[in-house]
Short mmCIF file of C-alpha atoms in Angstrom, two decimals:
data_model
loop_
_atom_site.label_atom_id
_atom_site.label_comp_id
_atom_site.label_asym_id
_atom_site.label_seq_id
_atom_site.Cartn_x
_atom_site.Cartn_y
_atom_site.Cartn_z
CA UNK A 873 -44.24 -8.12 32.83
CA UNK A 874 -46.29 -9.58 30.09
CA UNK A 875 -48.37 -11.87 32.32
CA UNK A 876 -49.12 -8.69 34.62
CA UNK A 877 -49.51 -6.18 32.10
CA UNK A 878 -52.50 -8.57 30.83
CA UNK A 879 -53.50 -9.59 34.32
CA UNK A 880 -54.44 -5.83 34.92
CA UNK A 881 -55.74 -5.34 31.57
CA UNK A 882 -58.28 -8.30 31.86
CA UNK A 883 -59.46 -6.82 35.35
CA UNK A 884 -59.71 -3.53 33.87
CA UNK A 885 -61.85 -4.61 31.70
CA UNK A 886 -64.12 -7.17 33.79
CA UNK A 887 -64.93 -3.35 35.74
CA UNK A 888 -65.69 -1.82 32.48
CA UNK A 889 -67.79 -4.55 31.04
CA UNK A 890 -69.71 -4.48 34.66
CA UNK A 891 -70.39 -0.47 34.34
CA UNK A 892 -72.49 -2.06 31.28
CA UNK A 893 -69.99 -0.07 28.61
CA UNK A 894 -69.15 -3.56 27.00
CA UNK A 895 -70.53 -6.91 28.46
CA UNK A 896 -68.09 -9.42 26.47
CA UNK A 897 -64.04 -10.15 25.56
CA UNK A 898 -62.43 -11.77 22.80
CA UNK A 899 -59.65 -13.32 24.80
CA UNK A 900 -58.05 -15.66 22.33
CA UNK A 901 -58.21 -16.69 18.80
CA UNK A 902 -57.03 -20.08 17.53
CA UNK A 903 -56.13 -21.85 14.23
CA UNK A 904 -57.02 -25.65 12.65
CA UNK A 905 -55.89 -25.73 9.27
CA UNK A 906 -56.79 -29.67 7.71
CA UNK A 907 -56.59 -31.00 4.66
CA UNK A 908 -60.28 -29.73 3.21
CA UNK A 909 -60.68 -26.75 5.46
CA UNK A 910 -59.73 -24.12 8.35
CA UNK A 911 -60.94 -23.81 11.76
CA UNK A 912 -60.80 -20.81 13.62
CA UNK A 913 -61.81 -20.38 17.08
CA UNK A 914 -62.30 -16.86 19.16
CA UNK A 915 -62.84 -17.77 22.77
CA UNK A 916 -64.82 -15.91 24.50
CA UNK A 917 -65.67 -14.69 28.14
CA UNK A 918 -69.42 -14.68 27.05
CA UNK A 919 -72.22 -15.83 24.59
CA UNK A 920 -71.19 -14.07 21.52
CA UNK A 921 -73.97 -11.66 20.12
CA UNK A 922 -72.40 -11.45 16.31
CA UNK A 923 -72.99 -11.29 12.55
CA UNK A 924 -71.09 -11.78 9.23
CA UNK A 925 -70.68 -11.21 5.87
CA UNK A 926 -68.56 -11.25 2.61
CA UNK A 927 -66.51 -9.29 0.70
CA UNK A 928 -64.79 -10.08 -2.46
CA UNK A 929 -62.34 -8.45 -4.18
CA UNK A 930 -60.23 -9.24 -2.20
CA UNK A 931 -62.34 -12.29 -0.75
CA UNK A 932 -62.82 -11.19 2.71
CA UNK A 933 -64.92 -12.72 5.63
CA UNK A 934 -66.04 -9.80 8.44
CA UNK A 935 -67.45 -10.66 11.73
CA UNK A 936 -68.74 -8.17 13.90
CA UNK A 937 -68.95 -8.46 17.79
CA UNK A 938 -71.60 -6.30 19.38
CA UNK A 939 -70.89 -5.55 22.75
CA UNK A 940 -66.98 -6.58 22.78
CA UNK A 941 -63.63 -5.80 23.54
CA UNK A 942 -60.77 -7.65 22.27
CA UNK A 943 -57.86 -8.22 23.70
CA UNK A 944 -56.26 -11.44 21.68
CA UNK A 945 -52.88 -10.90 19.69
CA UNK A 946 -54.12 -11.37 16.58
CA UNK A 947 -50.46 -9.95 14.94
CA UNK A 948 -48.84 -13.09 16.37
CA UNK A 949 -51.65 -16.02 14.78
CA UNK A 950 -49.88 -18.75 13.12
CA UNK A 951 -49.66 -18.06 8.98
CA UNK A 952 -52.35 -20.10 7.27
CA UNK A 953 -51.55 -19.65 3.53
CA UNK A 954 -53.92 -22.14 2.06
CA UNK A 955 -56.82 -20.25 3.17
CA UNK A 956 -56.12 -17.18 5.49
CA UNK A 957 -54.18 -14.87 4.98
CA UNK A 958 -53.95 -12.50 7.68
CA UNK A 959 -56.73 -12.05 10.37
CA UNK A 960 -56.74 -8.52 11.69
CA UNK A 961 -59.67 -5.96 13.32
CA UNK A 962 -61.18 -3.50 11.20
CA UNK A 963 -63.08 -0.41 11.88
CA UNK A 964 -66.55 -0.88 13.36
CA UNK A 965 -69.88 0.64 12.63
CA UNK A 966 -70.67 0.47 16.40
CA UNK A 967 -70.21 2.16 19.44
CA UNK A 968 -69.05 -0.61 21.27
CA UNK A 969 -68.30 -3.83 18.84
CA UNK A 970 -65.21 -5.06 17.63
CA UNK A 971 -65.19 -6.01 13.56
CA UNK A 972 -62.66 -8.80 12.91
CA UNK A 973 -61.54 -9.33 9.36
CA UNK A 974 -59.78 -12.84 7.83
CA UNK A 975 -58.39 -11.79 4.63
CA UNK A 976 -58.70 -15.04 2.38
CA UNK A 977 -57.18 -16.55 -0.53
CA UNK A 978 -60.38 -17.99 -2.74
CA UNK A 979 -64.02 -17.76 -1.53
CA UNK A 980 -65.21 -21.39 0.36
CA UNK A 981 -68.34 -22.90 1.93
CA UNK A 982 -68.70 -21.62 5.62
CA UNK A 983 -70.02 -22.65 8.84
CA UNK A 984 -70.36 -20.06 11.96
CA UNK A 985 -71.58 -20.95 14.94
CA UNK A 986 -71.30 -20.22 18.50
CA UNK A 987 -70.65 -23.11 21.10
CA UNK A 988 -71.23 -22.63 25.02
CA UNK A 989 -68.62 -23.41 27.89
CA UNK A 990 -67.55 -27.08 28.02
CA UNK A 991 -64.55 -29.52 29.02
CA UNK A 992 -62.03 -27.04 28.94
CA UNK A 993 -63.24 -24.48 27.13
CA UNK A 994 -65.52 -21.36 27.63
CA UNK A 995 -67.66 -19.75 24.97
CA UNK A 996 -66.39 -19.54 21.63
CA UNK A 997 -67.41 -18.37 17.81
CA UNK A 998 -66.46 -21.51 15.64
CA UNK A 999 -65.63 -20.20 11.81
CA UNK A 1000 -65.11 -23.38 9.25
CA UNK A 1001 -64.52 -22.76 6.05
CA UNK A 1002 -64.62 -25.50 4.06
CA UNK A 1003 -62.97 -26.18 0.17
CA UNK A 1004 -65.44 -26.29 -2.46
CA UNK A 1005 -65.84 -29.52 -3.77
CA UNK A 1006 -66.29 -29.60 -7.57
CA UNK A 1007 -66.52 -32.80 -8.02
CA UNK A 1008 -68.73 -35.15 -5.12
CA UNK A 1009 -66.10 -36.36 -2.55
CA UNK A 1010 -67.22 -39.38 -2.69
CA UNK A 1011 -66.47 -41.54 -5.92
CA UNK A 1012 -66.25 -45.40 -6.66
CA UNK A 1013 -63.41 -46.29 -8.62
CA UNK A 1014 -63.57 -50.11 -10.29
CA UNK A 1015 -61.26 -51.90 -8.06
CA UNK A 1016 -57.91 -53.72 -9.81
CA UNK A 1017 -57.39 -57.27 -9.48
CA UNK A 1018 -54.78 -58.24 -6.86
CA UNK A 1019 -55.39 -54.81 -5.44
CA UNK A 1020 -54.17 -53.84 -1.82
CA UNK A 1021 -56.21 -54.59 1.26
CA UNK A 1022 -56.96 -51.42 2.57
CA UNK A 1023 -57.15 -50.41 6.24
CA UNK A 1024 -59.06 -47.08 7.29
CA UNK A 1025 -57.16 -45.60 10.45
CA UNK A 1026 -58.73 -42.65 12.41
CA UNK A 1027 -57.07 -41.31 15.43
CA UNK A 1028 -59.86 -40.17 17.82
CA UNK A 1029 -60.20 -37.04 18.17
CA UNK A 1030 -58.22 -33.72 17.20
CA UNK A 1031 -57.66 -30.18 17.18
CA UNK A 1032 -60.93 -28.49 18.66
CA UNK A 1033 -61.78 -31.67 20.68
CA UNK A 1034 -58.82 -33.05 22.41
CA UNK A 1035 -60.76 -36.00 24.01
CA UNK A 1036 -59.77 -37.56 27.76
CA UNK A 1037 -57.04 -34.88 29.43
CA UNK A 1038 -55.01 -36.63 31.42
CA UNK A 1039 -54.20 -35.50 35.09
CA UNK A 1040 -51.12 -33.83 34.23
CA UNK A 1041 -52.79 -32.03 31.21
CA UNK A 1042 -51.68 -34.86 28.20
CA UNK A 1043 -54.75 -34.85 25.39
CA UNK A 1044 -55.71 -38.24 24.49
CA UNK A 1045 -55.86 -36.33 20.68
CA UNK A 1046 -51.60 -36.83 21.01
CA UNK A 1047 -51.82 -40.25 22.20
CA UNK A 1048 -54.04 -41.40 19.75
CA UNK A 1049 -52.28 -39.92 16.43
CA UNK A 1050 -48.95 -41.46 17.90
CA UNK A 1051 -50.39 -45.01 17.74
CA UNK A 1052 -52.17 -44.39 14.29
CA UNK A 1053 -48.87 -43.46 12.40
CA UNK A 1054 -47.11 -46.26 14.14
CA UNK A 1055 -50.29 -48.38 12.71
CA UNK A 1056 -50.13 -47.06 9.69
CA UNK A 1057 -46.42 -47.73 9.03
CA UNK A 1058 -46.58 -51.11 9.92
CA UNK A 1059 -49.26 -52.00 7.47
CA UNK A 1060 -47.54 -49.76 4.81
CA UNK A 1061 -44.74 -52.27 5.60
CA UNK A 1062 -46.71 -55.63 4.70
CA UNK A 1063 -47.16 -56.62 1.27
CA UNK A 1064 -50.58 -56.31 -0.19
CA UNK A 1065 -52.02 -54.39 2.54
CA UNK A 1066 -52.49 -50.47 2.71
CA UNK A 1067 -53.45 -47.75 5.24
CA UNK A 1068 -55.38 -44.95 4.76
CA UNK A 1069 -55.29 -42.09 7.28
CA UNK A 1070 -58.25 -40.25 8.50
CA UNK A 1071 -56.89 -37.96 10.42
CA UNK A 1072 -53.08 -36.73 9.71
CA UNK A 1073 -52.67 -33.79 12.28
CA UNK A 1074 -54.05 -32.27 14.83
CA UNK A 1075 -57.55 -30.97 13.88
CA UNK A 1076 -60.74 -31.63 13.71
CA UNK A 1077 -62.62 -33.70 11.42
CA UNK A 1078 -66.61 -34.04 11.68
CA UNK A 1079 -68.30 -37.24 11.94
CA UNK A 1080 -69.82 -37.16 8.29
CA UNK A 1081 -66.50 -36.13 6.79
CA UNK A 1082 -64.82 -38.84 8.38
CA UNK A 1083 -67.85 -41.25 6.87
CA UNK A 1084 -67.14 -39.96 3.95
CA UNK A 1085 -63.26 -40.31 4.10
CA UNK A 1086 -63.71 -43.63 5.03
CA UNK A 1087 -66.08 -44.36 1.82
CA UNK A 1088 -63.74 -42.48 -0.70
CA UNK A 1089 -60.55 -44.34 0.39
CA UNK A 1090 -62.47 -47.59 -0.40
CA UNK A 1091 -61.04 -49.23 3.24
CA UNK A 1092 -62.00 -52.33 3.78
CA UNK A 1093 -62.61 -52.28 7.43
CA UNK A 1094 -62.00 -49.13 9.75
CA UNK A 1095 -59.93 -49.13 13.33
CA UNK A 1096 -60.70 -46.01 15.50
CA UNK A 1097 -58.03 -45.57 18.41
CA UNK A 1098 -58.99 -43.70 21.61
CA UNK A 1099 -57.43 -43.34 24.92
CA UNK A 1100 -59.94 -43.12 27.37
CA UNK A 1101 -60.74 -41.76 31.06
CA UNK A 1102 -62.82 -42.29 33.84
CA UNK A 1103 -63.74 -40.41 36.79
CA UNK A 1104 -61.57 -42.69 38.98
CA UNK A 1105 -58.39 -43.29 38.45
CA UNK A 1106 -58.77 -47.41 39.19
CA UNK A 1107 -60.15 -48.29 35.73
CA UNK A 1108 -56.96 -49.42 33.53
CA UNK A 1109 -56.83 -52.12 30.97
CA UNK A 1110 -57.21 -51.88 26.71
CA UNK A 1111 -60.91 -52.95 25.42
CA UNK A 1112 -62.88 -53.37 21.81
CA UNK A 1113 -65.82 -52.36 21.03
CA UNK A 1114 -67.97 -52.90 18.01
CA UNK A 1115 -71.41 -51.58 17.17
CA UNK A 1116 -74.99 -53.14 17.09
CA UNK A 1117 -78.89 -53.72 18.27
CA UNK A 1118 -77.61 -54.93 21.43
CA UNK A 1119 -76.91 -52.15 24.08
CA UNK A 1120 -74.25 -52.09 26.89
CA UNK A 1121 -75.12 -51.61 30.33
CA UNK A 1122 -72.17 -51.41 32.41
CA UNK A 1123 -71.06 -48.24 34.38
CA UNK A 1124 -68.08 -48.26 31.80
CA UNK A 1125 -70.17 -47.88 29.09
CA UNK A 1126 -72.66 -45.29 30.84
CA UNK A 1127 -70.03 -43.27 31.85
CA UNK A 1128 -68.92 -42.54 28.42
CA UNK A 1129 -72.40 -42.61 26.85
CA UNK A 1130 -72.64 -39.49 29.42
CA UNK A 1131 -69.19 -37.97 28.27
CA UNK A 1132 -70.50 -38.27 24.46
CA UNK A 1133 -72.96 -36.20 24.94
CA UNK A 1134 -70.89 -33.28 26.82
CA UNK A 1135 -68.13 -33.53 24.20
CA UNK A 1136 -70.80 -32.83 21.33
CA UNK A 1137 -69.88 -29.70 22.08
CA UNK A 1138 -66.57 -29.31 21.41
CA UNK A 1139 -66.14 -29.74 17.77
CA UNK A 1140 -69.09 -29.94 15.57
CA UNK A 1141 -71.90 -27.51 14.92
CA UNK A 1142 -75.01 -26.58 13.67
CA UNK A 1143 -76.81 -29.95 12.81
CA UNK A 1144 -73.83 -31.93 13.63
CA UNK A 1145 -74.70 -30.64 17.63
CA UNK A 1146 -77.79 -32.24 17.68
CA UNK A 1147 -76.80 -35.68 16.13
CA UNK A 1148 -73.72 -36.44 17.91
CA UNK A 1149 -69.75 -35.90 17.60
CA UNK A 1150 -66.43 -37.58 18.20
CA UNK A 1151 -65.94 -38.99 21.67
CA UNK A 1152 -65.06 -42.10 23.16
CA UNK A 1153 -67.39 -45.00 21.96
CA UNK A 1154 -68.93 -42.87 19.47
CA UNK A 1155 -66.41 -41.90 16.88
CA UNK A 1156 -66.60 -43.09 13.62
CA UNK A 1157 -67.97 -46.81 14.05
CA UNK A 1158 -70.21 -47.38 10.93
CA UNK A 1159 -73.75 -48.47 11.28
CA UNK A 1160 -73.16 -52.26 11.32
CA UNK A 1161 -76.77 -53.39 10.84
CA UNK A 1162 -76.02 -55.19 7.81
CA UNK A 1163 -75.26 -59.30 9.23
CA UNK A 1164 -71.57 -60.17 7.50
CA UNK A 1165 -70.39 -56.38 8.47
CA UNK A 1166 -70.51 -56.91 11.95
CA UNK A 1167 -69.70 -60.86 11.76
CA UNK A 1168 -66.41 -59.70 9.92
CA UNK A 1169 -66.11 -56.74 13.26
CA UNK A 1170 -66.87 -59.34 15.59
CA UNK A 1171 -64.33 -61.60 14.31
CA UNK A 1172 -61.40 -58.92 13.82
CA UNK A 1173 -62.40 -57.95 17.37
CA UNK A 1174 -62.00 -61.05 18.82
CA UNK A 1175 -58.56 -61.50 16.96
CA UNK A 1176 -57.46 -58.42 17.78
CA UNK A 1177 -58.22 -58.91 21.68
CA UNK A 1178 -56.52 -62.21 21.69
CA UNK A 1179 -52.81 -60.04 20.47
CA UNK A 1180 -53.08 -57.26 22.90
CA UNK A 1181 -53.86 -59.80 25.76
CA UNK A 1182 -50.07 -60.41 24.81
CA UNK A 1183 -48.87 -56.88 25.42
CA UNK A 1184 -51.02 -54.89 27.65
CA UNK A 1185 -53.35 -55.34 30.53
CA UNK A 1186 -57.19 -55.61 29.60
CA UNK A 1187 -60.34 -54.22 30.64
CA UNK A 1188 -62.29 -56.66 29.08
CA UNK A 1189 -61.30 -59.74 27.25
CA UNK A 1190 -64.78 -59.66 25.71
CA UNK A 1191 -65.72 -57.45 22.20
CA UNK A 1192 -68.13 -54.89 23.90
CA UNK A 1193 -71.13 -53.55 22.30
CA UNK A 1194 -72.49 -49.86 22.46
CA UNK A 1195 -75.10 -48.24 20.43
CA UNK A 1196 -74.09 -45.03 20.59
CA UNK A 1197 -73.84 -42.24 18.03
CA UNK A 1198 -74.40 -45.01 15.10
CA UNK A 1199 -73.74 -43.25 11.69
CA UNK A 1200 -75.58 -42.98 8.90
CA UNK A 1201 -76.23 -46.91 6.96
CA UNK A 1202 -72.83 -47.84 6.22
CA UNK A 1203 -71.17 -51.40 5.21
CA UNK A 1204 -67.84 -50.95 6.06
CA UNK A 1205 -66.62 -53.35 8.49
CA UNK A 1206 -65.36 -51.72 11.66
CA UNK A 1207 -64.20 -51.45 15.72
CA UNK A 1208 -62.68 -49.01 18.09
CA UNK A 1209 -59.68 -49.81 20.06
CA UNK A 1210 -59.46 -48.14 23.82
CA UNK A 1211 -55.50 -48.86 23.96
CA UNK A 1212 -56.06 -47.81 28.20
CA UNK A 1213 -56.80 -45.19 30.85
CA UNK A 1214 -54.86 -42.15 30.70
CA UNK A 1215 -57.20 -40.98 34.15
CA UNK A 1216 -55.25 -44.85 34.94
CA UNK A 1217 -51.10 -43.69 36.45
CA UNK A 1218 -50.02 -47.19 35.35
CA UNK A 1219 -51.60 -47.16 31.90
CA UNK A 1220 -51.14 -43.09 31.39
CA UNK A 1221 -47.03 -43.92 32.07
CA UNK A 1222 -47.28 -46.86 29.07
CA UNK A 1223 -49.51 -44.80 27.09
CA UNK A 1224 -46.58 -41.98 26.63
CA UNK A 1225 -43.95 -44.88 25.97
CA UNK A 1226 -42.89 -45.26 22.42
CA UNK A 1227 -41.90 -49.06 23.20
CA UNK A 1228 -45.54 -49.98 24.74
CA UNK A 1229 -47.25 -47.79 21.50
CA UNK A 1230 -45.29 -49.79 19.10
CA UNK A 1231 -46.51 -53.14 20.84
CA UNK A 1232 -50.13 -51.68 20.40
CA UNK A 1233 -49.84 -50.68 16.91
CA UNK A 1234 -48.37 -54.26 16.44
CA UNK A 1235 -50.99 -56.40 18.34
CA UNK A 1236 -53.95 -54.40 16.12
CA UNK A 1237 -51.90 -55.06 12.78
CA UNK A 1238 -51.59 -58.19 13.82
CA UNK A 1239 -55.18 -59.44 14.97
CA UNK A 1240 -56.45 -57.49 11.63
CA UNK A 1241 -53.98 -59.54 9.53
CA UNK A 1242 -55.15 -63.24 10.44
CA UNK A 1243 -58.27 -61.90 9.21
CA UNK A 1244 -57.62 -61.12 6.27
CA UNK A 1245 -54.94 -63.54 5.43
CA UNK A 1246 -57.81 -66.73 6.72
CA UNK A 1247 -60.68 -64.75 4.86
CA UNK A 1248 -59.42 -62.14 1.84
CA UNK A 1249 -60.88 -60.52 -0.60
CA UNK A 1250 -61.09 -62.66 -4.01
CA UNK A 1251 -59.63 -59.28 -6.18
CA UNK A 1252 -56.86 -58.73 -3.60
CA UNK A 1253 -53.21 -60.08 -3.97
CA UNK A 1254 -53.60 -61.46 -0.47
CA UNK A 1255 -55.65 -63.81 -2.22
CA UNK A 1256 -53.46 -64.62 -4.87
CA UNK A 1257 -50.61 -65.39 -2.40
CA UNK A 1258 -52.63 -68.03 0.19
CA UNK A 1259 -51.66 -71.48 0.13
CA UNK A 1260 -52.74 -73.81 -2.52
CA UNK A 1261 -52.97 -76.72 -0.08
CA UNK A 1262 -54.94 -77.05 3.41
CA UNK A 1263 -54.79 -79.47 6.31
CA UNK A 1264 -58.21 -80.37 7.72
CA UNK A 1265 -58.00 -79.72 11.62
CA UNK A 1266 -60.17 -81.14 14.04
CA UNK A 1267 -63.49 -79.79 13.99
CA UNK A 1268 -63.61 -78.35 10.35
CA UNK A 1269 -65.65 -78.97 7.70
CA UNK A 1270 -65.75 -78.37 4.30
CA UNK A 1271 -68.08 -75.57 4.47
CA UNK A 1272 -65.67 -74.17 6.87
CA UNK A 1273 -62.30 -74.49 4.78
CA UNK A 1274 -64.37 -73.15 1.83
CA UNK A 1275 -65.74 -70.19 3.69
CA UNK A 1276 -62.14 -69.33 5.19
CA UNK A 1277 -60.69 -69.59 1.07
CA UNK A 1278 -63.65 -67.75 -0.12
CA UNK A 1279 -64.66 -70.44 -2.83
CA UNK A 1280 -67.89 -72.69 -2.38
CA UNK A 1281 -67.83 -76.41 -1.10
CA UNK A 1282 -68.81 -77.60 -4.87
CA UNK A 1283 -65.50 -75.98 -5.95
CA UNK A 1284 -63.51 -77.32 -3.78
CA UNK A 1285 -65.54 -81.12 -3.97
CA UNK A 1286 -64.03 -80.28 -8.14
CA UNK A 1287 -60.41 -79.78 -7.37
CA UNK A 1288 -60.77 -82.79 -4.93
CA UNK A 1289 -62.51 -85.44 -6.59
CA UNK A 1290 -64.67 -86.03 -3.57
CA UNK A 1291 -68.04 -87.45 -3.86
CA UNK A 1292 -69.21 -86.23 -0.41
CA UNK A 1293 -68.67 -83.73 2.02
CA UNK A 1294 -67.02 -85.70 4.58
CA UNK A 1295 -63.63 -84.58 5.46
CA UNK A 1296 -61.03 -86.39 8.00
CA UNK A 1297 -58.53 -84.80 10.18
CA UNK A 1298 -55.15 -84.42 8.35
CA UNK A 1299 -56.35 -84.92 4.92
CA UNK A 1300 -54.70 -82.60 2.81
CA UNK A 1301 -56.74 -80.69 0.30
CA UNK A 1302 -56.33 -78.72 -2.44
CA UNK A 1303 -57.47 -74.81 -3.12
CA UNK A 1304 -58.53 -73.91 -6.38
CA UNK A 1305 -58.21 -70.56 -7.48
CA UNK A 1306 -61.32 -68.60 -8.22
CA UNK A 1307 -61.04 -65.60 -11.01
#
């Protein structure tokens, strides 16, 4: 009865809007509380033609929507404590407007903006309101000696934007998040190493605010999972990508490149339109101009390839390069995982399986892990726990055993005794510890 009673309401008032008594509908309001701020969404069934203001005591936000109707159950929004309170309508000074009031706890720094139709929505009236900081977000703290590695994880995507939808209606926003917490607990689980989430729910967090998320948590390198799609469902396979000067040409890569630029438009706003937002290739890889950042991306890449090979089909066996959306200059070490094709049956069915997201999570930990157990930071306790002794291999030098150990060749000629650089396959050496 529901469904029909608001079947015959919405046609009622399509005919009334097209007598030109009111030309828009608020059909639906939606809430994204996160960690530093609320979103809240009206959709729309046309441009919105609004303005706002302030109220304090008690801090109030009003919006008023000229030429509306609405016809959303606001009495039955989720509770958002934190920061709303109650959103409810409110007499209006016009004729034919609707005045929407969120009651809110403290005042905050706001953002309203009106997006067009795209992906699966229609217009809507984006309100963030956004903690204020009183302290910058981002602050260096001196790092401790035999400190934890630390892993940045962000889960593509998130409340607004829900990334790929798969063919049965599955958001790759879901997927993603799954594999990150699985990610994150098994790092959590290995001494010396620590994750740090970006995302922790579903919502949505801007491209600059995951930047700087990544730059207060002090990670050490940055994995961004996705889920991907294509407009055929024959794609399937996992890939890597890392950023720099060289651009990718493949239909892959222009496909997506086309799909960024569409998705801009679900989550961000203001200047955040114009520059670019989370999708696909373009989420939250750091600018990687500088030479040993993407050396250290190319090599986690590689390593990282080499473990899901074990566990999943690929796409490409190749780290893949993309300049899209790069962010603002940024050292941090970085790549994004596409764990498969959700548009793919084959992949979308091992995608949903706990078992085949576990193996995932794994083959990531893993790759990451040789990295950083052949090449760690000198203040970490990785460091402090390598091997004292070495085996020369076949084809390494000494500048390569001292680059893996992070100590120069003249330190390890020292601990050695050796008068030249010459090293023979299965000599034994010794690793000196550097403070």
């Amino acid at each position: 009865m529901k469904t029909a009673f608001r079947t015959v309401l919405l046609l009622l008032l399509s005919l009334y809007s097209l007598t030109g008594l009111a030309q828009n509908m608020i059909e639906g309001v939606r809430i994204w509380p996160s960690p530093d701020n609320t979103r809240v969404v009206f959709d729309l069934s046309d441009q919105p033609d609004y303005s706002y203001f302030f109220l304090k005591q008690p801090d109030r936000l009003v919006i008023d929507f000229k030429n509306t109707d609405n016809i959303a159950e606001l009495t039955q929004l989720p509770k958002d404590g934190d920061r709303i309170k109650r959103i409810r309508t409110s007499l209006s000074k016009g004729k034919r407007a609707v005045r929407i009031v969120l009651d809110l706890s403290n005042q905050y720094d706001e953002k309203v903006f009106a997006l067009p139709p795209t992906g699966p929505y229609g217009n809507r009236l984006v309100v963030d309101l956004h903690d204020r900081q009183k302290t910058p977000l981002v602050t260096r703290k001196p790092r401790l000696k035999n400190r934890d590695i630390v892993i940045g994880i962000d889960a593509g995507h998130g409340g607004e934007d829900p990334g790929s939808i798969s063919k049965s209606g599955t958001h790759e926003k879901k997927i993603t998040l799954s594999i990150a917490k699985r990610l994150q607990r098994i790092i959590n689980a290995e001494p010396g190493m620590k994750a740090e989430m970006i995302r922790t729910g579903d919502y949505y967090v801007n491209l600059n605010q995951r930047t700087r998320l990544a730059r207060k948590k002090q990670v050490d390198f940055l994995v961004s999972i996705h889920a991907d799609a294509f407009h055929s469902p024959r794609p399937r396979g996992a890939s890597v990508w890392i950023v720099n000067d060289r651009r990718a040409e493949s239909e892959l890569s222009k496909w997506l490149k086309n799909r960024e630029k569409n998705s801009e438009l679900l989550g961000g706003g203001g200047e955040l339109i114009k520059r670019t937002n989370d999708d696909n290739l373009a989420v939250f890889i750091a600018d990687l101009t500088k030479d040993k950042s993407l050396e250290i991306s190319d090599r986690i890449a590689r390593n990282v390839i080499a473990e899901l090979q074990k566990v999943t089909r690929m796409h490409k066996t190749q780290p893949q390069n993309a300049s899209l959306a790069v962010l603002k200059s940024s050292d941090i070490p970085s790549m994004l995982v596409e764990t498969g094709f959700i548009s793919n049956p084959y992949d979308f069915k091992n995608l949903m399986s706990r078992t085949h997201q576990e193996k995932l999570a794994k083959a990531m930990f893993n790759g990451i892990k040789k990295h950083f157990y052949d090449y760690p930071p000198q203040d970490s306790l990785i460091a402090n726990m390598r091997p004292t002794k070495h085996k020369i291999s076949r084809g390494e030098s000494l500048s390569v055993v001292a680059q893996r150990y992070n100590v120069s060749v003249q330190q390890l000629k020292l601990a050695n005794n050796l008068k030249t650089d010459v090293v023979r396959v299965g000599q034994t050496l010794t690793i000196p510890r550097v403070n």
